[in-house]
mmCIF file of C-alpha atoms (C1' of nucleotides) and ligand atoms in Angstrom:
data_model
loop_
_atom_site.group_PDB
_atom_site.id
_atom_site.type_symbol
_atom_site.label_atom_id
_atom_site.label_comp_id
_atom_site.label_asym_id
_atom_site.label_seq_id
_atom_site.Cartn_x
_atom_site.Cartn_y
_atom_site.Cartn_z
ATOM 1 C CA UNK A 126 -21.604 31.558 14.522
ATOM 2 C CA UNK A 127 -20.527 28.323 16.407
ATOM 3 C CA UNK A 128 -17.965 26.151 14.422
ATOM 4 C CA UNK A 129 -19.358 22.992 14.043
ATOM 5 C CA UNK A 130 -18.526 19.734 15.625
ATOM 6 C CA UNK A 131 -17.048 16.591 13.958
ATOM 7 C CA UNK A 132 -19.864 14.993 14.533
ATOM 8 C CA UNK A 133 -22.247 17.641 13.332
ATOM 9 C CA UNK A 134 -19.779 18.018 10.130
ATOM 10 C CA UNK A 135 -20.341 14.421 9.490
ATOM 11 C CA UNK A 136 -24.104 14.518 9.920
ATOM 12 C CA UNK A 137 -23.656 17.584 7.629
ATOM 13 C CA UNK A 138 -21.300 15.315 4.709
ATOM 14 C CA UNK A 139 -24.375 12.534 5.155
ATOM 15 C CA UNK A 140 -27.496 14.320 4.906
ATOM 16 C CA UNK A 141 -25.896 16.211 1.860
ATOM 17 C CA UNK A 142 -24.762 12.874 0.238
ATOM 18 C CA UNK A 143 -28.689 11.370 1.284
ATOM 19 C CA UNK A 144 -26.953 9.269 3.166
ATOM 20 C CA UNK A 145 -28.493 7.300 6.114
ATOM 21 C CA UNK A 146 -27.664 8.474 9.696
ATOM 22 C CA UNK A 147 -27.167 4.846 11.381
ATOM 23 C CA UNK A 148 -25.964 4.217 14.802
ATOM 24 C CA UNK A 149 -23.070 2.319 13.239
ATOM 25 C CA UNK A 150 -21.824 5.105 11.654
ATOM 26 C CA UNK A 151 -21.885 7.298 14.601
ATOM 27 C CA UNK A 152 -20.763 4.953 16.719
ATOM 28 C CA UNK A 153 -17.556 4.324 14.440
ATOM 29 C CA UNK A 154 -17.115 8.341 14.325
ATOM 30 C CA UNK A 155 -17.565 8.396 18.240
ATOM 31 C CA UNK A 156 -14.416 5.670 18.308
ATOM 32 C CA UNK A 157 -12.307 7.150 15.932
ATOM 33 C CA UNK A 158 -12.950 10.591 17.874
ATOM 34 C CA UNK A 159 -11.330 8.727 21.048
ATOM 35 C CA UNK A 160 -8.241 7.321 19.224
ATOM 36 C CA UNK A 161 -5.180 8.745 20.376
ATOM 37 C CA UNK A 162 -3.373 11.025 17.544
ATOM 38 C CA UNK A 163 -2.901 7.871 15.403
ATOM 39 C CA UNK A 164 -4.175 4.543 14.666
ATOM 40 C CA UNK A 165 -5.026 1.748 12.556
ATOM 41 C CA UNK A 166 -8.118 0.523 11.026
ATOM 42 C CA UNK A 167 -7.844 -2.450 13.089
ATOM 43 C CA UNK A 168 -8.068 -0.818 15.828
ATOM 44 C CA UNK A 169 -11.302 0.280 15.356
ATOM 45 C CA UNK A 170 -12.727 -3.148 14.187
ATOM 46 C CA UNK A 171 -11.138 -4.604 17.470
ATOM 47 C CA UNK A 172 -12.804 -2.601 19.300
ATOM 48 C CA UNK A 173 -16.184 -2.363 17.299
ATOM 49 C CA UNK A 174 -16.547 -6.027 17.469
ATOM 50 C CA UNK A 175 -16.459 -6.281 20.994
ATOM 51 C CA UNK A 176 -18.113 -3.586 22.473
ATOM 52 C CA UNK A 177 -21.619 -3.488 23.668
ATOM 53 C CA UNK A 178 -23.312 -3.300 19.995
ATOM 54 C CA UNK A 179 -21.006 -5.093 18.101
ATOM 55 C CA UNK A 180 -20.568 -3.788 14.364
ATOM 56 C CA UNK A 181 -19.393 -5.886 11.731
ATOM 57 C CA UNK A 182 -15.258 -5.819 9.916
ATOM 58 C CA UNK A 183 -17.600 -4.640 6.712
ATOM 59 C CA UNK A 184 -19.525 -1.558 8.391
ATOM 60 C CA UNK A 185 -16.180 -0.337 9.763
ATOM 61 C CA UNK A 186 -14.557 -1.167 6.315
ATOM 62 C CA UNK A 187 -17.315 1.259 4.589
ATOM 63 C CA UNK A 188 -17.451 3.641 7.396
ATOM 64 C CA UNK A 189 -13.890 4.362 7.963
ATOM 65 C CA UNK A 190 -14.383 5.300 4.044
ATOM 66 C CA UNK A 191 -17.055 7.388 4.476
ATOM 67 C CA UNK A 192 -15.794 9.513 7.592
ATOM 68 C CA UNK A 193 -12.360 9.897 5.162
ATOM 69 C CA UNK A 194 -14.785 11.173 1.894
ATOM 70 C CA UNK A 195 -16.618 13.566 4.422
ATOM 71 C CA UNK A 196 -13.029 14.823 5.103
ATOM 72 C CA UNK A 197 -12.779 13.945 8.727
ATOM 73 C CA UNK A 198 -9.628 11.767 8.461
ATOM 74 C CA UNK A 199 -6.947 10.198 6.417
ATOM 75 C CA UNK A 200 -4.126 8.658 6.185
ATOM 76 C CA UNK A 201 -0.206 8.242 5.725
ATOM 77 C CA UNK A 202 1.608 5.150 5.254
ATOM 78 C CA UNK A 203 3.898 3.976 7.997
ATOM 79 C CA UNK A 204 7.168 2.233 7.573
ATOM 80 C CA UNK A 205 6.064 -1.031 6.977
ATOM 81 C CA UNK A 206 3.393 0.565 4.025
ATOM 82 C CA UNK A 207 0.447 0.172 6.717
ATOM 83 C CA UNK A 208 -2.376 2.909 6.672
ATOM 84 C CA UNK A 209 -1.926 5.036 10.029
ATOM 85 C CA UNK A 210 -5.539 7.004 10.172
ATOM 86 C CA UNK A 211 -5.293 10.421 11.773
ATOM 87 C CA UNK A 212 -8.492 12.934 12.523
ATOM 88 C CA UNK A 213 -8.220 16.217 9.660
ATOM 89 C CA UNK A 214 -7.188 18.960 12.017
ATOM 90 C CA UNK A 215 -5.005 22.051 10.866
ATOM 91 C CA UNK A 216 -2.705 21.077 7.730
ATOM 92 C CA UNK A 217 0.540 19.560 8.624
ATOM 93 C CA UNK A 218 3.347 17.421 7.773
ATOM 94 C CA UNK A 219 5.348 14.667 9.325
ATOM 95 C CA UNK A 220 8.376 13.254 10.599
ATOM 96 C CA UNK A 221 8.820 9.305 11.115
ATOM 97 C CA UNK A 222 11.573 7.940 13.433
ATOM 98 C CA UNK A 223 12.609 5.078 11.394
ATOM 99 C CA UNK A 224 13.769 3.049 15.125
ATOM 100 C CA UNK A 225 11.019 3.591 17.323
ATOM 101 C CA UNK A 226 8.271 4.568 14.404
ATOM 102 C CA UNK A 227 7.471 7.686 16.221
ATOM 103 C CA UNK A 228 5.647 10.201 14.436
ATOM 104 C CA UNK A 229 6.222 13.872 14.909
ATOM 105 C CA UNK A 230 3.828 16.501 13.034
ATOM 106 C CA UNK A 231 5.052 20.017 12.112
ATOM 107 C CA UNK A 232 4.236 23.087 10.393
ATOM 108 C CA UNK A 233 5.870 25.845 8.271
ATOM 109 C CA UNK A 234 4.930 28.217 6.714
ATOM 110 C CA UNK A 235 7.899 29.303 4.840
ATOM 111 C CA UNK A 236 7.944 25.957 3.670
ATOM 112 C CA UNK A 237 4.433 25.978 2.789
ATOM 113 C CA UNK A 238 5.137 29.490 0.867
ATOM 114 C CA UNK A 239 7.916 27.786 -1.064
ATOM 115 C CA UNK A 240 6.112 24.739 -2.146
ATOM 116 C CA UNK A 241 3.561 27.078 -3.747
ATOM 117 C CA UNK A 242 5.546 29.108 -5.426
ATOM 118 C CA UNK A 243 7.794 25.929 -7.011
ATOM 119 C CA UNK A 244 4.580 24.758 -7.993
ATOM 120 C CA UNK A 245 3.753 28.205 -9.652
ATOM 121 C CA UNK A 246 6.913 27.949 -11.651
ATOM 122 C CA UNK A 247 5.828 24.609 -13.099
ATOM 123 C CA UNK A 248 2.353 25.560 -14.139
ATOM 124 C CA UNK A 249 0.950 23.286 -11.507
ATOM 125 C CA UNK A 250 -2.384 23.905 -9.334
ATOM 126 C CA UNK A 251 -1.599 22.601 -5.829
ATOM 127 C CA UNK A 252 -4.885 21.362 -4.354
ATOM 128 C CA UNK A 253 -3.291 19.359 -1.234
ATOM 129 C CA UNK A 254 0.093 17.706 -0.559
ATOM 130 C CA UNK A 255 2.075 15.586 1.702
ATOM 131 C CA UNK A 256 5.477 14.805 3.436
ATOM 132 C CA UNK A 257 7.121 12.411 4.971
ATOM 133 C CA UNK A 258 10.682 12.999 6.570
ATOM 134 C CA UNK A 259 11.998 9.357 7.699
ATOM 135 C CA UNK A 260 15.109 9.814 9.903
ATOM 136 C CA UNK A 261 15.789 9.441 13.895
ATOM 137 C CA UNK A 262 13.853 11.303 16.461
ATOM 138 C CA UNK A 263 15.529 13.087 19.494
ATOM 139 C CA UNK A 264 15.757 9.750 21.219
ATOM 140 C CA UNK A 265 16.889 7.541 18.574
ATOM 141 C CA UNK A 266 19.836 9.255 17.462
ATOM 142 C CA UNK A 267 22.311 9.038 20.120
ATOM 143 C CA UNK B 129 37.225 6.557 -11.056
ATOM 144 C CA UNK B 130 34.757 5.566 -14.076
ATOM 145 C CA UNK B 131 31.347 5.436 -12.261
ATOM 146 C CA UNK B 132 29.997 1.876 -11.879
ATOM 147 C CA UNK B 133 26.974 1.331 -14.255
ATOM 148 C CA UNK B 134 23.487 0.399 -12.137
ATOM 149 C CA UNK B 135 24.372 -2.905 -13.716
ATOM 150 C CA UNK B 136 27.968 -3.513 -12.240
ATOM 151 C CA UNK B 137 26.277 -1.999 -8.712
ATOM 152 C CA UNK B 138 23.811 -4.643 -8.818
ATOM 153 C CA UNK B 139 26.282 -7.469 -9.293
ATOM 154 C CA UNK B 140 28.228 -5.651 -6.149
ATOM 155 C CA UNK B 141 25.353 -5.401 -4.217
ATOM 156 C CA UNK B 142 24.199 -9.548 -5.163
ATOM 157 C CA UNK B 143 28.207 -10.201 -3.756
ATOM 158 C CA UNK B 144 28.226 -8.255 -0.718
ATOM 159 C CA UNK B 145 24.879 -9.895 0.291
ATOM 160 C CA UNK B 146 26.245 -13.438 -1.095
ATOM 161 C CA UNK B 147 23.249 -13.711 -3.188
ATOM 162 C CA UNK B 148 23.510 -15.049 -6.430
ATOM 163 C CA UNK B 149 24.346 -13.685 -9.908
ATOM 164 C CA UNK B 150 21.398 -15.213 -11.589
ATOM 165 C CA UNK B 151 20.192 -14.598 -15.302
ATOM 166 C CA UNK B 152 16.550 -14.355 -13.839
ATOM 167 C CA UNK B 153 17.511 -11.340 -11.631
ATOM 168 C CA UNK B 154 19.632 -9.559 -14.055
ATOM 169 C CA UNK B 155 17.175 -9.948 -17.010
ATOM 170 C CA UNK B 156 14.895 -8.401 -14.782
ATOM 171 C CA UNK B 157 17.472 -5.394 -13.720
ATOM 172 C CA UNK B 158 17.912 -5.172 -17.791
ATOM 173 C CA UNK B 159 14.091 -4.719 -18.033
ATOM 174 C CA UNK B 160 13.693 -2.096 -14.834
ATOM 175 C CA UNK B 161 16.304 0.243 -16.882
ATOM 176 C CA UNK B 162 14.496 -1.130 -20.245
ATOM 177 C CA UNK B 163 11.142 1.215 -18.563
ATOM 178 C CA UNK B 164 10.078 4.322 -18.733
ATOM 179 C CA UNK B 165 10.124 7.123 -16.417
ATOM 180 C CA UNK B 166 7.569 5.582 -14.300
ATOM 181 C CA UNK B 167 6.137 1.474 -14.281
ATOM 182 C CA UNK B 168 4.787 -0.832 -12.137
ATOM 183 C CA UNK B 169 5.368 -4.233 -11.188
ATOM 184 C CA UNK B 170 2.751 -5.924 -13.456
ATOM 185 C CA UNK B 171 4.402 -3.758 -16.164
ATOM 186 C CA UNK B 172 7.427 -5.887 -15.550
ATOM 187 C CA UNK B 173 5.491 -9.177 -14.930
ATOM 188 C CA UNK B 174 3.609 -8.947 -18.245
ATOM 189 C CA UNK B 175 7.084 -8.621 -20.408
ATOM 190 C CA UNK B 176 8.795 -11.100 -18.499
ATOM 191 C CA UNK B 177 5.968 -13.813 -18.682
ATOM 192 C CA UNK B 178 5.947 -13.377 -22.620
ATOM 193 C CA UNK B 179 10.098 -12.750 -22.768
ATOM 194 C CA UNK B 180 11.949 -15.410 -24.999
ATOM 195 C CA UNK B 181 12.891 -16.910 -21.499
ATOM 196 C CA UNK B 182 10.071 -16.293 -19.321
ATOM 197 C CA UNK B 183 9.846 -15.460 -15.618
ATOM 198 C CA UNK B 184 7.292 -16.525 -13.053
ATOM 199 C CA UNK B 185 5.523 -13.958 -11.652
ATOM 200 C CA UNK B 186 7.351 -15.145 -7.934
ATOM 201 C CA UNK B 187 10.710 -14.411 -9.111
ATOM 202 C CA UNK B 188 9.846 -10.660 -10.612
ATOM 203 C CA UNK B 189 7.998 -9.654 -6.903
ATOM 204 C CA UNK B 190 11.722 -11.037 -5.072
ATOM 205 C CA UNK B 191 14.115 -9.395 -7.403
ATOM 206 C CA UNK B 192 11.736 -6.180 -7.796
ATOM 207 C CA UNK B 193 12.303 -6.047 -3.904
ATOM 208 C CA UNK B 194 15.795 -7.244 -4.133
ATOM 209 C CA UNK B 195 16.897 -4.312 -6.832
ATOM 210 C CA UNK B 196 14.698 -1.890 -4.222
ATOM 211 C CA UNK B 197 17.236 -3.311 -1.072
ATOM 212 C CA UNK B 198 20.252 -2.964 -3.560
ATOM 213 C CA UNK B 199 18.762 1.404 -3.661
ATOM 214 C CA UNK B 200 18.640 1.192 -7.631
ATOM 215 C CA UNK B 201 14.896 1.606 -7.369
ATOM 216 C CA UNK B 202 11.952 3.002 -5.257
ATOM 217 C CA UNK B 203 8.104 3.318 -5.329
ATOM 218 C CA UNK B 204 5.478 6.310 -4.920
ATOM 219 C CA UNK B 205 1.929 5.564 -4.191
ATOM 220 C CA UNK B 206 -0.336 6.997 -7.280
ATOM 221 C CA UNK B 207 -3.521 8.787 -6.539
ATOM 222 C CA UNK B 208 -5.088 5.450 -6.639
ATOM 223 C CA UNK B 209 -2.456 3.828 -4.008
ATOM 224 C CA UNK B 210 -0.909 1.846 -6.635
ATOM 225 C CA UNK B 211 2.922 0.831 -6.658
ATOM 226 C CA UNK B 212 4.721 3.131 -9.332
ATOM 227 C CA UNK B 213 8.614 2.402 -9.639
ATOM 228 C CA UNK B 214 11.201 4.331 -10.757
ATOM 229 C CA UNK B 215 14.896 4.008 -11.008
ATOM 230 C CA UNK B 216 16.734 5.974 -8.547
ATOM 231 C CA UNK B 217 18.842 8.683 -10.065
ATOM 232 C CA UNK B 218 19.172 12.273 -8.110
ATOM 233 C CA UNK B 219 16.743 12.578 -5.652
ATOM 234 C CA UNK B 220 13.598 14.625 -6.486
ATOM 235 C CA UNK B 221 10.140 15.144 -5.287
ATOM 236 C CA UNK B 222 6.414 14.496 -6.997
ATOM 237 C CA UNK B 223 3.895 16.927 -8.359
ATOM 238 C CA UNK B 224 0.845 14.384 -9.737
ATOM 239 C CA UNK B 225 -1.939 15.562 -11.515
ATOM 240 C CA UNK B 226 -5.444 14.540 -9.581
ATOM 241 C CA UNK B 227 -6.829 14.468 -13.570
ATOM 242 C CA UNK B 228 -4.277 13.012 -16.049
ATOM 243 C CA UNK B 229 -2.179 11.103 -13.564
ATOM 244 C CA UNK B 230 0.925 13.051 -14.897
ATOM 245 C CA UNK B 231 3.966 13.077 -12.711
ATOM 246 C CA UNK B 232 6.411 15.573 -12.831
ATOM 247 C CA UNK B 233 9.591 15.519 -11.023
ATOM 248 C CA UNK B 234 11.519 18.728 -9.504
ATOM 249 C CA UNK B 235 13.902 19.158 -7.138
ATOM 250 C CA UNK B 236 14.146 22.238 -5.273
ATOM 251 C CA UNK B 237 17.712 23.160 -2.746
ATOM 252 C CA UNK B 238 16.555 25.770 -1.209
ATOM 253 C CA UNK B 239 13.281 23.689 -0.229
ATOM 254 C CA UNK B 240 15.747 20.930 0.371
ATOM 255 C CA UNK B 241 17.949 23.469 2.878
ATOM 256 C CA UNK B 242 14.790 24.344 4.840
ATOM 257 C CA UNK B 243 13.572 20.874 5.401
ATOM 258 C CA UNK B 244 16.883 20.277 7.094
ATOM 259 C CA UNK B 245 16.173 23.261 9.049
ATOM 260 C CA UNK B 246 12.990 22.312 10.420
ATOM 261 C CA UNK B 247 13.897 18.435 11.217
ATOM 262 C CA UNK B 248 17.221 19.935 13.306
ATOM 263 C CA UNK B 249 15.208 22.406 15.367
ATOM 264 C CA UNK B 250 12.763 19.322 15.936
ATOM 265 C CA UNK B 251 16.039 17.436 17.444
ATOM 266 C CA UNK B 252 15.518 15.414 14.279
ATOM 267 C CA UNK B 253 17.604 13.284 12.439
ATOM 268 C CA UNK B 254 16.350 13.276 8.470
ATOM 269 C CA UNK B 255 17.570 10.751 6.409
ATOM 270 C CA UNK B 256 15.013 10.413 3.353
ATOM 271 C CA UNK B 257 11.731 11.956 3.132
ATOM 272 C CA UNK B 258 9.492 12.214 0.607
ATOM 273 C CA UNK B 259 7.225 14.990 -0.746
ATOM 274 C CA UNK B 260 4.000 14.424 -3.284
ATOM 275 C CA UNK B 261 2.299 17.472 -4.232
ATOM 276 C CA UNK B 262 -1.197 16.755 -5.732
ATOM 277 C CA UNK B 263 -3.288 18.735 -8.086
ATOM 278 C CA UNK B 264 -3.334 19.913 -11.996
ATOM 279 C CA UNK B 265 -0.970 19.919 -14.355
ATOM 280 C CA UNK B 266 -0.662 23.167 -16.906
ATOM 281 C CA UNK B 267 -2.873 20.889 -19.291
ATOM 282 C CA UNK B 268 -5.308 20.151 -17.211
ATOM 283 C CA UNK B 269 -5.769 23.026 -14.898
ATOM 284 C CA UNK B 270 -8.102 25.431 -17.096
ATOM 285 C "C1'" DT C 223 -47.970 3.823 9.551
ATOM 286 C "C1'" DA C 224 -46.622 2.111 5.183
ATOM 287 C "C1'" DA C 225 -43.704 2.254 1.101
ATOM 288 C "C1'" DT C 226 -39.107 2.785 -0.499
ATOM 289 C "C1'" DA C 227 -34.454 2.917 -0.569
ATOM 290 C "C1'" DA C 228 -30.250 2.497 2.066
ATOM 291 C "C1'" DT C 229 -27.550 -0.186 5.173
ATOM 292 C "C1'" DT C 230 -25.936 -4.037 7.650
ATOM 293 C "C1'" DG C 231 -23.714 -8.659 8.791
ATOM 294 C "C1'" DA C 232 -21.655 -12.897 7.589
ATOM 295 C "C1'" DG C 233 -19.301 -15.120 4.694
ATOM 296 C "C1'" DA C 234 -17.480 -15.289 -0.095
ATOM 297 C "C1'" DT C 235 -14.418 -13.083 -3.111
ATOM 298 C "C1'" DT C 236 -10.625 -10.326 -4.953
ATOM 299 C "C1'" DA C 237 -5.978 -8.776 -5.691
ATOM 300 C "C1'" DA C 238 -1.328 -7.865 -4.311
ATOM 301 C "C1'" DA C 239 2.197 -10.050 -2.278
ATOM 302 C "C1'" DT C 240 4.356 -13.852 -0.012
ATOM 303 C "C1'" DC C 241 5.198 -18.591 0.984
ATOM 304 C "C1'" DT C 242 6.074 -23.736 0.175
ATOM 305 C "C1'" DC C 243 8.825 -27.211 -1.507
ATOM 306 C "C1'" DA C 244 10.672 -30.142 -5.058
ATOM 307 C "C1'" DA C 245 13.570 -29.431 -8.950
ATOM 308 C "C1'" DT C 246 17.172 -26.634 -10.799
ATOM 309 C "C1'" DT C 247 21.234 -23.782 -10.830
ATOM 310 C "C1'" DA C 248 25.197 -20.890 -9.068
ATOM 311 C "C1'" DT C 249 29.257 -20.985 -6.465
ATOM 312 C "C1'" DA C 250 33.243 -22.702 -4.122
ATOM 313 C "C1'" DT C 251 36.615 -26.093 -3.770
ATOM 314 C "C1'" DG C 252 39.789 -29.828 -4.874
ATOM 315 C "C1'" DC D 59 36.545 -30.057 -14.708
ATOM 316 C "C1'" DA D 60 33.703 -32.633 -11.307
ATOM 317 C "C1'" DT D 61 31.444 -32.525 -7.162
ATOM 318 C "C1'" DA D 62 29.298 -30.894 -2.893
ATOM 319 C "C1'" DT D 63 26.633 -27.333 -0.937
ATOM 320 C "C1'" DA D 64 23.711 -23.761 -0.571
ATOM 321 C "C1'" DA D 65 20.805 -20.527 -3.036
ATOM 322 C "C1'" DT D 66 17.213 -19.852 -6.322
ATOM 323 C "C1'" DT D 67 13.390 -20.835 -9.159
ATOM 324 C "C1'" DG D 68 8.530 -22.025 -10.736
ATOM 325 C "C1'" DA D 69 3.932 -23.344 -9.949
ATOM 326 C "C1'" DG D 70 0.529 -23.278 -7.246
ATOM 327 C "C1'" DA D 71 -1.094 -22.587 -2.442
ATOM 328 C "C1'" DT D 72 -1.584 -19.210 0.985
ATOM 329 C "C1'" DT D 73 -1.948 -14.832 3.269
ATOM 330 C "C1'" DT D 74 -3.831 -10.265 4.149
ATOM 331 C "C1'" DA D 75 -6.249 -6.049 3.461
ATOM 332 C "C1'" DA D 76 -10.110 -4.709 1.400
ATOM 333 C "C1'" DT D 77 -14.297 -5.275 -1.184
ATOM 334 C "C1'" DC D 78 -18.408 -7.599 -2.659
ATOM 335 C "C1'" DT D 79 -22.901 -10.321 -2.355
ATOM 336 C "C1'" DC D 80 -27.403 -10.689 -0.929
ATOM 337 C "C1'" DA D 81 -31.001 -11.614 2.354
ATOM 338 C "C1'" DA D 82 -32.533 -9.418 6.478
ATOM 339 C "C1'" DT D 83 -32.885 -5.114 8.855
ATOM 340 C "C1'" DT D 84 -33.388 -0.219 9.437
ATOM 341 C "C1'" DA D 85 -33.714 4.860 8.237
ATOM 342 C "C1'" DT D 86 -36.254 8.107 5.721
ATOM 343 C "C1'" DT D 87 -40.167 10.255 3.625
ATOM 344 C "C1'" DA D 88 -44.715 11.027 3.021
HETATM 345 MN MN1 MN E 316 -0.344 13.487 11.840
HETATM 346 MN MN1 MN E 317 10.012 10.275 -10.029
HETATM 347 ZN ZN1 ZN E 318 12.674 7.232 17.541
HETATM 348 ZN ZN1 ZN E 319 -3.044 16.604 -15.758
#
DNA sequence: TAATAATTGAGATTAAATCTCAATTATATG
DNA sequence: CATATAATTGAGATTTAATCTCAATTATTA
């Protein structure tokens, strides 16, 4: 069995909400697809409202909401508190250069291992987590 | 060496900046430390606009962020991306319950140890992170 | 193809936070 | 203590991200 697509996933998370399948909304999956690792919502409605079917600050607004309840994305909070939107890939965490603002995302599993089992010893159901490490990448610290 | 009270680091902070000593700021210090656990800024806002000498709603958003530059207090985002203060004591980390809205604070060294580990084979410098583990609390987990 | 419900766009609105500026107050100095 | 100076405050205006409104449009279903 094929793993689905993003954008079959998403048609997926709409049909079983009986939601609509509009161009907007594909066409605002289809952009966030191309984004490099990172980016703003802004970024999207700059480039939604001037390319060749322009969509509206409102459509991306609800869409960018939609594609994040169906999953597909989320977001941390830079530096400066904005939201920085990321595609849902494998589970990870992330370190933020606080000079340059560079993000770096890692995995553990030990760390991973550990988390659950603190969580054990409080009597607390982890469903999903994150971290942020702020400090000074490679570059920075010299 | 007594340890200076978060009031007398306040006042050191206000002189090393050459800010002011004023009774607006320090009445508003006095309520921070007057909260519980947890609060938000409105929570602040609300007492101070009804206090025997009341405080515009201006004045308790600068010396909120002014007691945040000083390090005597720091936000988490809640589950619903609100603003929720606490005074800075030993550092800790953030389980929060996705059904009550409990928080519950633990600290962890040998999670602590590892992170360090992790951000120095990364060529990383840490300096602060933090770490919010959501799901459900004992209470609400069954 | 027609009926129905969902979605969209444009501008209005909201809410948190910040800004403006005249009036007030803290601080430093003689 | 009195005065000069610079910082702070309050009240309301403004900003910004995000949401809402509602008439017009479009997707879905039959
Ligand atoms: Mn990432
Ligand atoms: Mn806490
Ligand atoms: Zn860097
Ligand atoms: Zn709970």
């Amino acid at each position: 069995m094929k793993k689905k697509s993003t954008h079959e996933q998403f048609v997926a998370y709409l049909r079983s909400e009986g939601k609509n399948i509009t161009p907007e909304r594909m066409l605002i999956l289809d952009e966030v697809l191309a984004q490099k690792a990172h980016f703003k919502i802004d970024d999207i409605i700059d480039k939604m409202s001037c390319a060749e079917k322009k969509i509206s600050r409102a459509t991306v607004y609800r869409s960018i909401k939609t594609i994040e309840n169906a999953g597909l994305i989320k977001y941390i909070r830079s530096i400066n508190d904005e939201k920085i939107y990321e595609v849902v890939k494998k589970h990870h965490d992330h370190m933020i250069c606080e000079s340059c603002g560079k993000i770096i995302e890692f995995h553990d599993n030990d760390l991973e291992t550990l988390q659950d089992a603190i969580c054990e010893s409080h009597g607390f159901v982890p469903q999903r987590h994150t971290m942020k490490i702020f400090g000074l990448c490679e570059k920075c610290k010299s």
